[in-house]
mmCIF file of C-alpha atoms and ligand atoms in Angstrom:
data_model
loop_
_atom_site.group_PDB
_atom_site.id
_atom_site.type_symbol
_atom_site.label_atom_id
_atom_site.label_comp_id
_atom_site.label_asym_id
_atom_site.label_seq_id
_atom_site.Cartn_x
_atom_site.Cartn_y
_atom_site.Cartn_z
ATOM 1 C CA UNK F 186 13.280 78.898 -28.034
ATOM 2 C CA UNK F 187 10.161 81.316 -27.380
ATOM 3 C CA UNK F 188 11.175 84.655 -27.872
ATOM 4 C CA UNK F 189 10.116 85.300 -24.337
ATOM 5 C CA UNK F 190 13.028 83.757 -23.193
ATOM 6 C CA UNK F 191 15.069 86.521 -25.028
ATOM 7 C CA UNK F 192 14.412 89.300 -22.658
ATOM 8 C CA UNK F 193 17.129 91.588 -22.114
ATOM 9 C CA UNK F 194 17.865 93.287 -18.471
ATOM 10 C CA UNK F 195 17.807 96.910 -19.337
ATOM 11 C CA UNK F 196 20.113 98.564 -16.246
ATOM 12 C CA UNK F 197 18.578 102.319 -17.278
ATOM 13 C CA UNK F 198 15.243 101.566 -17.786
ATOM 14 C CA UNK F 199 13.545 98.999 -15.347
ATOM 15 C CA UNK F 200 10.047 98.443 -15.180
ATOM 16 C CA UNK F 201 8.295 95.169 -13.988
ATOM 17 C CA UNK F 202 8.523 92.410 -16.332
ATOM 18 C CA UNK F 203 5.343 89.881 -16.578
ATOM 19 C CA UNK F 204 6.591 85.899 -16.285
ATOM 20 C CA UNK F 205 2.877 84.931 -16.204
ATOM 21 C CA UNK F 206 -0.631 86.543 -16.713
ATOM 22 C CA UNK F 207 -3.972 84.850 -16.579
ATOM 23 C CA UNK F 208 -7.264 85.685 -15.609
ATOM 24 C CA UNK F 209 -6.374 87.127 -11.923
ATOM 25 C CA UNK F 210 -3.726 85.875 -11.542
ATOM 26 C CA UNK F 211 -0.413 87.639 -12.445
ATOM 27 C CA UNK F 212 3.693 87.173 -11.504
ATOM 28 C CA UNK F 213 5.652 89.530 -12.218
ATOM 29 C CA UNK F 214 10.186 89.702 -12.298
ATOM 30 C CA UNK F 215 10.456 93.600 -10.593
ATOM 31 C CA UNK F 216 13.093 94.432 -12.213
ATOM 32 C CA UNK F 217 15.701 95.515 -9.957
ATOM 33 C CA UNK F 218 19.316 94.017 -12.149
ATOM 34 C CA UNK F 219 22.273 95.647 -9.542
ATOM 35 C CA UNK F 220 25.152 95.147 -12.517
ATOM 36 C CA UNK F 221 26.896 92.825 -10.055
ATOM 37 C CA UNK F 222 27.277 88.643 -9.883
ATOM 38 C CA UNK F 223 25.152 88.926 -6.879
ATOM 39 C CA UNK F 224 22.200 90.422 -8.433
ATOM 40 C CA UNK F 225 18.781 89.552 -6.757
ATOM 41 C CA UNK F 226 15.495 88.768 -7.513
ATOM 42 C CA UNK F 227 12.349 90.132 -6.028
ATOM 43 C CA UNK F 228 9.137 89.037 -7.312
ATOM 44 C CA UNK F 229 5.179 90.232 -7.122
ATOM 45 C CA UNK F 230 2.301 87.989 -7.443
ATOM 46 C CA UNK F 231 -1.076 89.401 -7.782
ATOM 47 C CA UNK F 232 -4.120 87.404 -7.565
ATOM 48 C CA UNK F 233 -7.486 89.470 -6.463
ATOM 49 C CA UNK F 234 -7.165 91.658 -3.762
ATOM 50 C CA UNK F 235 -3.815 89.735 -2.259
ATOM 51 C CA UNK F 236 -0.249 90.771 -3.594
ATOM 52 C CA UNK F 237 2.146 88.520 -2.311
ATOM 53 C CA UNK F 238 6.120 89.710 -2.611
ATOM 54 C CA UNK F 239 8.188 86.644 -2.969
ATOM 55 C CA UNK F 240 11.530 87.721 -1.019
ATOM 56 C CA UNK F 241 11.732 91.633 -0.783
ATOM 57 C CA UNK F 242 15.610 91.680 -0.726
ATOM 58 C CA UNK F 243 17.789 93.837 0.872
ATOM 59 C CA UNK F 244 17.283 97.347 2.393
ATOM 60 C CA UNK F 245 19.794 99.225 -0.264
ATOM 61 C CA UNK F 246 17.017 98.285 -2.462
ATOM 62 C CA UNK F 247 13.554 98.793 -0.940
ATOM 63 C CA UNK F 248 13.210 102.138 -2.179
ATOM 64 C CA UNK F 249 13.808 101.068 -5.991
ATOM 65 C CA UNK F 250 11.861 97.774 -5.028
ATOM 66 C CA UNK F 251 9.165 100.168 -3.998
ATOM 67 C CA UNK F 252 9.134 101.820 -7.003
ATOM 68 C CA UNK F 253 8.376 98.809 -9.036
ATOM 69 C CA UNK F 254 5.556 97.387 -6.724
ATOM 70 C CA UNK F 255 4.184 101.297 -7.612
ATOM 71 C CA UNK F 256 3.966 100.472 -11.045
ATOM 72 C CA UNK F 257 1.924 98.150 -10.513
ATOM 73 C CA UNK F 258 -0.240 98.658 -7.291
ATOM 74 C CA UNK F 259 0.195 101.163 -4.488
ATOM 75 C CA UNK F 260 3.025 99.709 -2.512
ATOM 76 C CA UNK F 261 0.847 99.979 0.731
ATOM 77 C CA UNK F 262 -1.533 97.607 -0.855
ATOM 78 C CA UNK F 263 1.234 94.488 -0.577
ATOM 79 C CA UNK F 264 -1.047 91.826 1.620
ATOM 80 C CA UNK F 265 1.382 88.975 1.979
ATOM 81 C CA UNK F 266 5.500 88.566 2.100
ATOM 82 C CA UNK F 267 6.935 85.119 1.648
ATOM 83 C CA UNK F 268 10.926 84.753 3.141
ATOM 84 C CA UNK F 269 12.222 81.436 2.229
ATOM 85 C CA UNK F 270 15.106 82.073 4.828
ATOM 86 C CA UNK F 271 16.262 84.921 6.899
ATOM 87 C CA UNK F 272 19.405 86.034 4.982
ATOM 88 C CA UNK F 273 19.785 89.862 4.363
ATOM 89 C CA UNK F 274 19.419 89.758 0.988
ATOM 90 C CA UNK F 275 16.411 87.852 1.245
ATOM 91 C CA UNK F 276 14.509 89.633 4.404
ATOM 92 C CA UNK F 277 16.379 92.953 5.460
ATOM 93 C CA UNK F 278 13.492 95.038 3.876
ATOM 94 C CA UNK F 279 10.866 93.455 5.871
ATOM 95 C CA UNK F 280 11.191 96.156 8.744
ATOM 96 C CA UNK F 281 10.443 98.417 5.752
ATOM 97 C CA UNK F 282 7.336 96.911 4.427
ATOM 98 C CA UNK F 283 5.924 96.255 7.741
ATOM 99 C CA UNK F 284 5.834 100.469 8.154
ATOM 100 C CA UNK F 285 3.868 100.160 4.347
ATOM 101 C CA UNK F 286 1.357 98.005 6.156
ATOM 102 C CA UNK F 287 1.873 96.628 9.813
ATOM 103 C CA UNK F 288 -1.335 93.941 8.217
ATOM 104 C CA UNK F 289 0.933 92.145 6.032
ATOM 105 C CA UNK F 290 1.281 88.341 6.271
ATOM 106 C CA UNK F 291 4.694 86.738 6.704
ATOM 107 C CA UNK F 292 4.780 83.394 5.542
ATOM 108 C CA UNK F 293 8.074 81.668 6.766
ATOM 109 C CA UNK F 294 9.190 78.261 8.550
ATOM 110 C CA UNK F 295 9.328 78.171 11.318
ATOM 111 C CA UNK F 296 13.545 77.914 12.282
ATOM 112 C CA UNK F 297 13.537 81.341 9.643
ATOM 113 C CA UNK F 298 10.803 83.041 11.782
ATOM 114 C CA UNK F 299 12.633 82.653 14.863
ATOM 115 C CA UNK F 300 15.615 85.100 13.560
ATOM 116 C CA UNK F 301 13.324 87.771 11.878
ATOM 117 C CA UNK F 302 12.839 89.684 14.954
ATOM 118 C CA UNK F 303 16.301 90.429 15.147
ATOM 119 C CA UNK F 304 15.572 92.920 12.283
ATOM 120 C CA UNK F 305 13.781 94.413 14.964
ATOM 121 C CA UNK F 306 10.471 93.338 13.850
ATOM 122 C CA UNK F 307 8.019 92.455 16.223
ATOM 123 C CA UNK F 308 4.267 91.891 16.569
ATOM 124 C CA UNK F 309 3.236 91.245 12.511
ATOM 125 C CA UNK F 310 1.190 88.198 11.092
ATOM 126 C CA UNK F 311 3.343 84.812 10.812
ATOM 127 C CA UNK F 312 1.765 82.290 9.065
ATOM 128 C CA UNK F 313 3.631 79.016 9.679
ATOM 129 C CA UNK F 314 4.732 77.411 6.120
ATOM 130 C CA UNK F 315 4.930 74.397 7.853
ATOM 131 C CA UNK F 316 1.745 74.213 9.459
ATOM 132 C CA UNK F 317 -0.183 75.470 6.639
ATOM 133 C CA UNK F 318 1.876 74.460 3.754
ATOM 134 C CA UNK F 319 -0.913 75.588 0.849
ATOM 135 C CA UNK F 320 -1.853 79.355 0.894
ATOM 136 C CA UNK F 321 -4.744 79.531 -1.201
ATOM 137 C CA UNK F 322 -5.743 82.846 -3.752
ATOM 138 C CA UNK F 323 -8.879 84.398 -4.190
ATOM 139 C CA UNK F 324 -8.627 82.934 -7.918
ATOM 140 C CA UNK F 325 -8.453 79.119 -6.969
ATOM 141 C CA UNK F 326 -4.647 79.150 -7.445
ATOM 142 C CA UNK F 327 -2.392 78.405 -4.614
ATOM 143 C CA UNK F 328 1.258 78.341 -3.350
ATOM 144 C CA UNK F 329 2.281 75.163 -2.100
ATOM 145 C CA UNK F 330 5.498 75.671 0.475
ATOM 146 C CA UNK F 331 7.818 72.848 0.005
ATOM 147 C CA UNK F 332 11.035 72.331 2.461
ATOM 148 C CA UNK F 333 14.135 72.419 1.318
ATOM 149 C CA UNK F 334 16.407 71.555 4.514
ATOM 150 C CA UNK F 335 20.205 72.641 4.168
ATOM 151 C CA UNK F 336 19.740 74.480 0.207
ATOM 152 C CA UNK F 337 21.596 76.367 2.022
ATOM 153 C CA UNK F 338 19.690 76.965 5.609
ATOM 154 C CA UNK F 339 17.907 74.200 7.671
ATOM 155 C CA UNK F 340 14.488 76.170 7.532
ATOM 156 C CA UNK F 341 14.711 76.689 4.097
ATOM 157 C CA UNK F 342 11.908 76.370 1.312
ATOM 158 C CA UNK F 343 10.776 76.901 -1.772
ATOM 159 C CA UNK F 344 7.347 78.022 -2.873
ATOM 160 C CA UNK F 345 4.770 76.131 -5.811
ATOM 161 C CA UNK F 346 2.569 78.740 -8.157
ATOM 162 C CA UNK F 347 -0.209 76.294 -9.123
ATOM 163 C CA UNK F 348 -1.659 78.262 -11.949
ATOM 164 C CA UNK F 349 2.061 79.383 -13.487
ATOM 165 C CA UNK F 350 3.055 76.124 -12.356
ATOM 166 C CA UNK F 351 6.367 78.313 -11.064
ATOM 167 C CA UNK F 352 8.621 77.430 -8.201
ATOM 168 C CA UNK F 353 10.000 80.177 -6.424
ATOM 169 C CA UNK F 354 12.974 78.255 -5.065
ATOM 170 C CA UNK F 355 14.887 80.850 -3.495
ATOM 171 C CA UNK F 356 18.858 80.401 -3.206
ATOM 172 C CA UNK F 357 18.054 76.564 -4.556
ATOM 173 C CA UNK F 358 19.277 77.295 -8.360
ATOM 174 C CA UNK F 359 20.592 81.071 -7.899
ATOM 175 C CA UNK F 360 23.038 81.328 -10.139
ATOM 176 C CA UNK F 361 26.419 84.258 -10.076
ATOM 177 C CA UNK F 362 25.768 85.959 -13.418
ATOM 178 C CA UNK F 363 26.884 89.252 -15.151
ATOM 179 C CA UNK F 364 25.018 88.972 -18.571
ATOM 180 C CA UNK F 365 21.896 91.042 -19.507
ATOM 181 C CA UNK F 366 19.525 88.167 -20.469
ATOM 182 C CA UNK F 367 17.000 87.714 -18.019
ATOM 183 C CA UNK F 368 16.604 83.950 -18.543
ATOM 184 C CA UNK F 369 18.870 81.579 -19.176
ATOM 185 C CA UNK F 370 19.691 80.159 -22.545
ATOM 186 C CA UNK F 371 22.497 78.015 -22.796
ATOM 187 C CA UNK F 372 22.636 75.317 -20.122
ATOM 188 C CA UNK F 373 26.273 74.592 -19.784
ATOM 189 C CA UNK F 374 27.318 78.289 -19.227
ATOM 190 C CA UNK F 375 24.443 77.895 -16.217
ATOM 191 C CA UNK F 376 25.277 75.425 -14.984
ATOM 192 C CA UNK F 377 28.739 77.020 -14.204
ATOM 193 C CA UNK F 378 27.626 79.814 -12.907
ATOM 194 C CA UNK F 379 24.567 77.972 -10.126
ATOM 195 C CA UNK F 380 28.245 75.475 -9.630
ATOM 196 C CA UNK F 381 30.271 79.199 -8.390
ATOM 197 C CA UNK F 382 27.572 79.210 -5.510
ATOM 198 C CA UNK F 383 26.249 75.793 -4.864
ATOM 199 C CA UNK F 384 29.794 74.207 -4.141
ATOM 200 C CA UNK F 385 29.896 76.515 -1.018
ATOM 201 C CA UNK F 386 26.895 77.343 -0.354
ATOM 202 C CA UNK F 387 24.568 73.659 -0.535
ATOM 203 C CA UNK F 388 25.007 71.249 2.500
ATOM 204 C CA UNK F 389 25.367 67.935 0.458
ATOM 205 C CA UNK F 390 24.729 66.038 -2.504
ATOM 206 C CA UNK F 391 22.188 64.056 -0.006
ATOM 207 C CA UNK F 392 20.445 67.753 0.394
ATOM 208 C CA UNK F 393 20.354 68.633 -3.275
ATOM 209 C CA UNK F 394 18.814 65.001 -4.184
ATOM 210 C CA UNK F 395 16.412 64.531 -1.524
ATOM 211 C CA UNK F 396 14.640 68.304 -2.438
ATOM 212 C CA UNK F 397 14.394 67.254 -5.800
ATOM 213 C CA UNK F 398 12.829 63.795 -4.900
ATOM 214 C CA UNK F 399 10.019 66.414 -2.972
ATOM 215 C CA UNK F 400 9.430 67.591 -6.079
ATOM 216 C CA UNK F 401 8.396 64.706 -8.140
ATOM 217 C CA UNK F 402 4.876 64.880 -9.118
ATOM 218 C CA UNK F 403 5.303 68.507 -9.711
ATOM 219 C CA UNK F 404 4.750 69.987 -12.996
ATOM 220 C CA UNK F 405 7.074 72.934 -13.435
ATOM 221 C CA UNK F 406 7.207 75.119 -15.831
ATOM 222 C CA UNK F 407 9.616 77.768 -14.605
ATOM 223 C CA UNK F 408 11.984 77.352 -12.003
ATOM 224 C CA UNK F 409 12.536 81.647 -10.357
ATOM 225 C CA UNK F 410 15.779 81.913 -8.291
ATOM 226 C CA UNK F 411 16.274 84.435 -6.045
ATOM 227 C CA UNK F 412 19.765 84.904 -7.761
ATOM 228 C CA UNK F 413 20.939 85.137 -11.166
ATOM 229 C CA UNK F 414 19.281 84.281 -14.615
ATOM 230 C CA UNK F 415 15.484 82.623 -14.462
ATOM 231 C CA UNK F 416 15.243 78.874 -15.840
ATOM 232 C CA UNK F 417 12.398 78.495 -18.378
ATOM 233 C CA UNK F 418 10.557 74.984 -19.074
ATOM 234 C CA UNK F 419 12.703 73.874 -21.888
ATOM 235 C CA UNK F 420 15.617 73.878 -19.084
ATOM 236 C CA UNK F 421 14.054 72.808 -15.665
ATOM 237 C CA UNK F 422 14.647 68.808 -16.426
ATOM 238 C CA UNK F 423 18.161 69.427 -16.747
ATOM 239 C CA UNK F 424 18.397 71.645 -13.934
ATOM 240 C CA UNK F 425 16.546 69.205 -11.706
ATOM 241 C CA UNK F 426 18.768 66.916 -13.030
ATOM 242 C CA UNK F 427 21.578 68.700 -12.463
ATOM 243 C CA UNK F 428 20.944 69.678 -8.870
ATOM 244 C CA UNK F 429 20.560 66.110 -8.017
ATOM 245 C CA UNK F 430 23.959 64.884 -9.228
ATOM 246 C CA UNK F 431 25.707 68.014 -7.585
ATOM 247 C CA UNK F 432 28.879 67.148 -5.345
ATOM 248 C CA UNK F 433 28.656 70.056 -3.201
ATOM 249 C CA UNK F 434 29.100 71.145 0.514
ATOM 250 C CA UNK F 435 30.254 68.101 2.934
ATOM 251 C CA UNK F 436 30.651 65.772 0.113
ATOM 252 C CA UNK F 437 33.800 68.350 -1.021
ATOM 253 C CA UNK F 438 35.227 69.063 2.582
ATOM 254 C CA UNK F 439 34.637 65.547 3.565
ATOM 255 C CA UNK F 440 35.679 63.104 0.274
ATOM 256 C CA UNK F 441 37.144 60.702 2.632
ATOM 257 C CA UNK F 442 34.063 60.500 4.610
ATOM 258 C CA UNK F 443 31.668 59.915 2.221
ATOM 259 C CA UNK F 444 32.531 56.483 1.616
ATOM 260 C CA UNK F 445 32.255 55.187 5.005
HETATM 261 FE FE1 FE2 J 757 20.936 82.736 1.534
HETATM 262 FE FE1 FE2 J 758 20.363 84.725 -1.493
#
């Protein structure tokens, strides 16, 4: 396994940790590990002059979050938010960011960007998902937005690095985890913990299969979960895999019905 994979979360110390760095274009982990099962992840790419937060988390956690986007840029210099759905934990921040810079770009679907304003939120930049599914960099590199309906809201989605070749997928392969590496290294152990919060959480095994039929075509090299340990290429076939097979949702409160 590349020793990258071997990264330790470091609770005392955080800085931003680099997933991928090539000319102009950069993604970073930031580095926020909250010792708990529910630990999120917040991430930064940097590409020219746009730095684009993929899911800014909660508002216990903007001011550390802020911290870490200061290591790297000023905080105020953050161009473009993605939300792959509206949850708290996901989008709670925003209100917060929006004060940094009332010019930032919200990139969201459409169902998700009719509940933001109840964060009381009001006149920022949306920019559709659906409508303009490829957000192009100042490099060349883009993020393609795919759906992913019901993993676990209908608006949901996951976003497509092209130059990382990284999918941001959001809740999609979040995983309940307590250990200090920051990627994941043995596949059975998770696979239990992504099975702790997909059985509940995931609509149905028809959900789970169809996103992953989106995704053919794709090459992916990383697979970033907005929960839980990150899945590096020597796992993400067996992840795929695994999503696709999952019972989960309707197809466990329903057995008897989904035979009929
Ligand atoms: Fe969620
Ligand atoms: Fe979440």
């Amino acid at each position: 396994m590349e020793s990258a994979y071997l990264i330790e979360i470091d609770h005392a110390d955080q800085t931003p940790t680099v997933l991928y760095q090539d000319t102009g274009h950069c993604i970073y982990w930031l580095g926020l590990s909250e010792p708990t099962a529910f630990r999120t992840n917040s991430y930064l790419i940097c590409d020219g002059d746009c730095a684009v937060l993929v899911d800014p988390g909660n508002r216990a956690c903007f001011s550390r979050l802020k911290e870490r986007v200061a290591q790297i840029l000023p905080p105020q210099q953050v161009t473009d938010v993605i939300v792959c759905h509206q949850d708290p934990d996901v989008a709670a921040s925003l209100p917060d960011w929006l004060v940094l810079n009332p010019d930032i770009r919200v990139h969201t679907s459409p169902r998700t960007q009719v509940l933001l304003p109840h964060y009381g939120i009001e006149g920022y930049t949306y920019v559709d998902t659906e409508q303009q599914p490829v957000f192009t960099l100042p490099s060349g590199a883009a993020i393609r937005f795919v759906p992913a309906p019901f993993l676990h809201f209908p608006g949901a989605f996951a976003s497509y690095d092209t130059a990382a070749k990284a999918l941001f997928t959001g809740d999609v392969l979040a995983s309940l985890d307590v250990g200090k590496r920051l990627w994941a290294g043995d596949f059975d152990e998770l696979a239990g913990n992504m099975r702790l919060f997909h059985v509940e959480y995931m609509a149905s095994s028809v959900a789970t299969r169809g996103f992953v039929r989106r995704l053919e075509g794709l090459q992916i090299d990383m697979l970033l979960p907005q929960h839980g340990q990150l899945i590096g290429r020597h796992m993400v076939a067996q992840a795929l895999q695994w999503l696709a097979e999952l019972p989960c949702g309707t197809d466990l409160i329903y057995p008897d019905l989904s035979d009929e």
